[in-house]
Coordinates of C-alpha atoms in Angstrom, one line a residue:
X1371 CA -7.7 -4.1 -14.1
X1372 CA -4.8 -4.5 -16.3
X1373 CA -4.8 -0.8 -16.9
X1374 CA -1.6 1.8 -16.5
X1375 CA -2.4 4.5 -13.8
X1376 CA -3.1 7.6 -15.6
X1377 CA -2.1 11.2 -13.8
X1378 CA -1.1 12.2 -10.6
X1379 CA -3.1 12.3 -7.3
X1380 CA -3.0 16.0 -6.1
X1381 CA -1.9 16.5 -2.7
X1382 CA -2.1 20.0 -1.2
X1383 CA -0.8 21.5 2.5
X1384 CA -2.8 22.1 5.2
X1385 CA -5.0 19.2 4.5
X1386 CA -7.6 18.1 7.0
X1387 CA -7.8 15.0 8.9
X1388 CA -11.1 13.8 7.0
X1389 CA -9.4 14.9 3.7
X1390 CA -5.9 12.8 4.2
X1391 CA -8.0 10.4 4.9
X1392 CA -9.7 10.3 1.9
X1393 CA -6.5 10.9 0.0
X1394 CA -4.8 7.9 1.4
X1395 CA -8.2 5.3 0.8
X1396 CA -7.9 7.4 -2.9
X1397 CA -4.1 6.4 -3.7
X1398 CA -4.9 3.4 -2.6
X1399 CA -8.0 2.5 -4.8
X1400 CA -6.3 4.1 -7.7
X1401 CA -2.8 1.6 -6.8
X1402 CA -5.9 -1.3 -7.3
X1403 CA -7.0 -0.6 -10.2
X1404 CA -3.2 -0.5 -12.1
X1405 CA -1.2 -2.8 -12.7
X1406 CA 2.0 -0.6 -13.8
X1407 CA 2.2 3.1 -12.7
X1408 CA 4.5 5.8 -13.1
X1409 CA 6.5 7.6 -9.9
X1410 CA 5.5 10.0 -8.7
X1411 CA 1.8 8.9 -8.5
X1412 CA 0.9 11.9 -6.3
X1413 CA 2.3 15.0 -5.5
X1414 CA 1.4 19.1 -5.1
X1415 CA 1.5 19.6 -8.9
X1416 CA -1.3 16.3 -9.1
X1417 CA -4.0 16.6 -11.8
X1418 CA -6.5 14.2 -9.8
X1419 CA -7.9 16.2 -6.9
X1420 CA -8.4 14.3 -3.5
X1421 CA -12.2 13.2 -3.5
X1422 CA -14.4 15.3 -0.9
X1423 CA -16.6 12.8 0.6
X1424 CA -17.0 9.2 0.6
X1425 CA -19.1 9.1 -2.7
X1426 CA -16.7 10.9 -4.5
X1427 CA -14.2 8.5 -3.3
X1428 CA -16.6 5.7 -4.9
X1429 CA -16.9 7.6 -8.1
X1430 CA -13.3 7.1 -8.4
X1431 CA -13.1 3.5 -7.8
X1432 CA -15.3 2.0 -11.1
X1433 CA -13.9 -0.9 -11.8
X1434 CA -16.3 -3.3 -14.2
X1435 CA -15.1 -6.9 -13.7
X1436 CA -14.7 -8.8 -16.7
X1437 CA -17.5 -11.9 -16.8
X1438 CA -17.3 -14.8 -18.7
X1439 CA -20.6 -16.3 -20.2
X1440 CA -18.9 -19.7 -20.9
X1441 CA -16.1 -21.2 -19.5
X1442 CA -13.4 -22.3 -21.7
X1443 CA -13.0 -26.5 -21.9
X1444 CA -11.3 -27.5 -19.3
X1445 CA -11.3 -24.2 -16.6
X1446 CA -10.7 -24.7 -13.4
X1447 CA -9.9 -21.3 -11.1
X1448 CA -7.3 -20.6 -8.9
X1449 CA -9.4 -20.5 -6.2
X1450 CA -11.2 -23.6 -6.5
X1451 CA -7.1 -25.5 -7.7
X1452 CA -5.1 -24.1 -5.3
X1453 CA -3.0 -25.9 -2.7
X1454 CA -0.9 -25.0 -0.7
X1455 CA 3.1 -24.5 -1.2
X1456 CA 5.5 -25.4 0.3
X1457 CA 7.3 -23.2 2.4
X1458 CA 11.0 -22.7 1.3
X1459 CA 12.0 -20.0 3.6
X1460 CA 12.5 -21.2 6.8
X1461 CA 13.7 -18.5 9.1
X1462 CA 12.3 -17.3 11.8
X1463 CA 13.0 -13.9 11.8
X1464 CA 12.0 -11.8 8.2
X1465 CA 12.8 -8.0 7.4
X1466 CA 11.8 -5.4 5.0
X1467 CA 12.5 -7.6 1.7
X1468 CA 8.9 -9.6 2.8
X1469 CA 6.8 -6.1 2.7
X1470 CA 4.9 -6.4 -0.8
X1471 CA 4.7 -10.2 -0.6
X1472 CA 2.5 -12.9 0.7
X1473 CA 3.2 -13.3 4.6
X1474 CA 2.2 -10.4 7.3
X1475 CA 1.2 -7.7 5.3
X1476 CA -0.8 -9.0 3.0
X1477 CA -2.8 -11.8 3.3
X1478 CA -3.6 -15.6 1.2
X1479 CA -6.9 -16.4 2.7
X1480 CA -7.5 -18.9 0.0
X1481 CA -4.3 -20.5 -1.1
X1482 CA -4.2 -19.1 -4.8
X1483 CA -1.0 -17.8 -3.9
X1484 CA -2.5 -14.0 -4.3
X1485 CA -2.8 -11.6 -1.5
X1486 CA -6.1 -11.3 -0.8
X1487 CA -6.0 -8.3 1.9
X1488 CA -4.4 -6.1 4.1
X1489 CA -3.5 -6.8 7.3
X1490 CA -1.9 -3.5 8.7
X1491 CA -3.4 0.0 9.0
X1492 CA -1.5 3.2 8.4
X1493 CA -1.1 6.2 11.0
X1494 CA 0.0 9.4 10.5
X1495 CA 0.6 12.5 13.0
X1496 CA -2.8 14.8 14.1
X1497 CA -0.6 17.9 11.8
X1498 CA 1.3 15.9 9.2
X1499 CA 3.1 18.0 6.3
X1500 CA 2.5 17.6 2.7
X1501 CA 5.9 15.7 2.6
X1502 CA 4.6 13.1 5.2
X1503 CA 0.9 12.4 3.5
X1504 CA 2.6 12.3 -0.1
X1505 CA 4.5 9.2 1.8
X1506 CA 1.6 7.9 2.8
X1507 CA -0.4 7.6 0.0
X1508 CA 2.8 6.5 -2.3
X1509 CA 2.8 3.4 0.3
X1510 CA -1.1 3.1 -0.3
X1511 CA -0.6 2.8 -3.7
X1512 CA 2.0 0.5 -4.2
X1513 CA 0.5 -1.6 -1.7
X1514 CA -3.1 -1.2 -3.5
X1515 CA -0.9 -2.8 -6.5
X1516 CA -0.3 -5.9 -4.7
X1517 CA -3.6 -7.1 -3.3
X1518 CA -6.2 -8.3 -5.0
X1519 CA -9.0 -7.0 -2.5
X1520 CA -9.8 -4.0 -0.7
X1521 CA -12.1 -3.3 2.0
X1522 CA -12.0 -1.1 4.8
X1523 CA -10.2 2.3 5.7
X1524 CA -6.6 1.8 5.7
X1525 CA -5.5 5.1 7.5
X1526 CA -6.4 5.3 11.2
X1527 CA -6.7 8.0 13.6
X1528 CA -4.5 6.0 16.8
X1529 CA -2.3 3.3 16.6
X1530 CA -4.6 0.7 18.2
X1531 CA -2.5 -2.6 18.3
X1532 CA -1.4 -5.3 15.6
X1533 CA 0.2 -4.4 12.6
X1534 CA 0.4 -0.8 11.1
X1535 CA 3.1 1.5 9.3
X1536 CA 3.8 4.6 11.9
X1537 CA 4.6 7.8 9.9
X1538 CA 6.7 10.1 12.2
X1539 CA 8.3 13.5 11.1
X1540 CA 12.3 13.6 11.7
X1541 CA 15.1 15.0 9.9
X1542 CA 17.0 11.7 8.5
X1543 CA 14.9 9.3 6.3
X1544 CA 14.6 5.9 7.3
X1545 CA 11.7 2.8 7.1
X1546 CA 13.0 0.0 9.9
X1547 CA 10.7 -2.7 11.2
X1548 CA 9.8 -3.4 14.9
X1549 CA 8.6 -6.6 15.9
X1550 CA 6.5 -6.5 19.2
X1551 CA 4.2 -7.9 21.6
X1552 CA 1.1 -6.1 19.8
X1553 CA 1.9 -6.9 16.1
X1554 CA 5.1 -5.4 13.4
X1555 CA 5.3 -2.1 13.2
X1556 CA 6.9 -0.8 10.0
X1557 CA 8.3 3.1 11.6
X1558 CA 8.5 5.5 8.5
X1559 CA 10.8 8.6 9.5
X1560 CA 11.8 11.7 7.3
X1561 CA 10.3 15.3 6.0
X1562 CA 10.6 17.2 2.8
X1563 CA 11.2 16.5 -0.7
X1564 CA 14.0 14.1 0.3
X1565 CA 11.4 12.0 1.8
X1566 CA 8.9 11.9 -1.2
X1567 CA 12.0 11.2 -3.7
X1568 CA 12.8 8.4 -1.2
X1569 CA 9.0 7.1 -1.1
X1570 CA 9.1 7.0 -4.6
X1571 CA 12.6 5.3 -5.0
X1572 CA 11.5 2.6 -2.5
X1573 CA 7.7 2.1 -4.1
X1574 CA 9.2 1.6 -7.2
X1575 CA 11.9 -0.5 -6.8
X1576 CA 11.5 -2.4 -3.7
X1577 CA 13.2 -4.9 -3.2
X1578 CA 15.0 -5.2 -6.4
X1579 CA 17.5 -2.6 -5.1
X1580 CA 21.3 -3.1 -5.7
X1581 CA 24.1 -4.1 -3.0
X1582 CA 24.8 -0.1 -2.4
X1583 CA 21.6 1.0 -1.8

């Protein structure tokens, strides 16, 4: 990794099921492989178009991990050092600000203090507009920055229990967490360019925002 993301993932209307899909899984893999990116990172006018199948989708995910064929004196990995921390935040009830950390979302399996996977899926409407699957896959990405695996498709048909992000078209913009029985629900609400420039705003800042926002 330790690359920029280069170009825009194109997003068109009128997109199929299969294909938003694949455009979600897409912004996601491309949100791996970066460690710094530019907003937008998808959009109509996108240079990368949306793979077609699943093999184009792997053709777009090369990465070539870095091997070493000594150890430097004295290595020891994360992995095999870690321990765990102590926890300093002791309420009970967290909001929005824990999204893109350690904790619900995103998983530590192994105590190196690195999320290792996702634990939510995403949902969109059967006929989502442009503006709601540019939303989508701006949330893939940034949250394909923050893990440091990927398995699995993270965009799901029906909202089947545990935790998932719910994207619903209404007229006001607005992300607000529900915590309930079956898992959190993150409910993502809005249409139209106001919500992609509010996507963007909150996948690139979040949660360094200031007191007025």
């Amino acid at each position: 990794m330790g690359k920029q993301s280069k170009g825009k993932l194109r997003i068109l209307p009128g997109m199929t099921p299969e294909e938003t899909k694949l455009a979600v899984q897409a912004a996601f893999l491309l949100g791996f492989q970066a460690e710094s990116a530019q907003f937008p990172v998808c959009g109509e006018d996108g240079e990368i178009p949306v793979p077609a199948d699943e093999e184009e989708l792997k053709a777009l995910f090369r990465l070539q991990p870095k091997t070493l064929e000594e150890a430097p004196e004295g290595y020891l990995s994360a992995t095999k050092s870690a321990k765990p921390t102590p926890q300093l935040d002791w309420r009970q009830r967290k909001g929005l600000e824990t999204i893109f950390q350690t904790g619900e979302f995103l998983k530590d399996d192994n105590l190196d203090q690195l999320p290792d996977r996702l634990n939510f899926y995403m949902v969109l409407p059967e006929k989502s507009s442009v503006s709601l699957v540019i939303a989508a896959c701006t949330l893939a990405f940034r949250f394909g920055m923050e893990t440091t695996g990927a398995e699995g498709w993270l965009l799901h048909e029906h909202y089947d229990g545990g935790n998932a992000v719910l994207f619903e078209d209404a007229d006001r913009c607005a992300i607000r967490e529900e915590d309930t029985d079956h898992g959190i629900l993150i409910h993502v609400e809005g249409n139209g360019k106001e919500l992609e420039q509010f996507f963007n705003r909150f996948c690139r800042h979040f949660p360094y925002v200031n007191s007025f926002e």
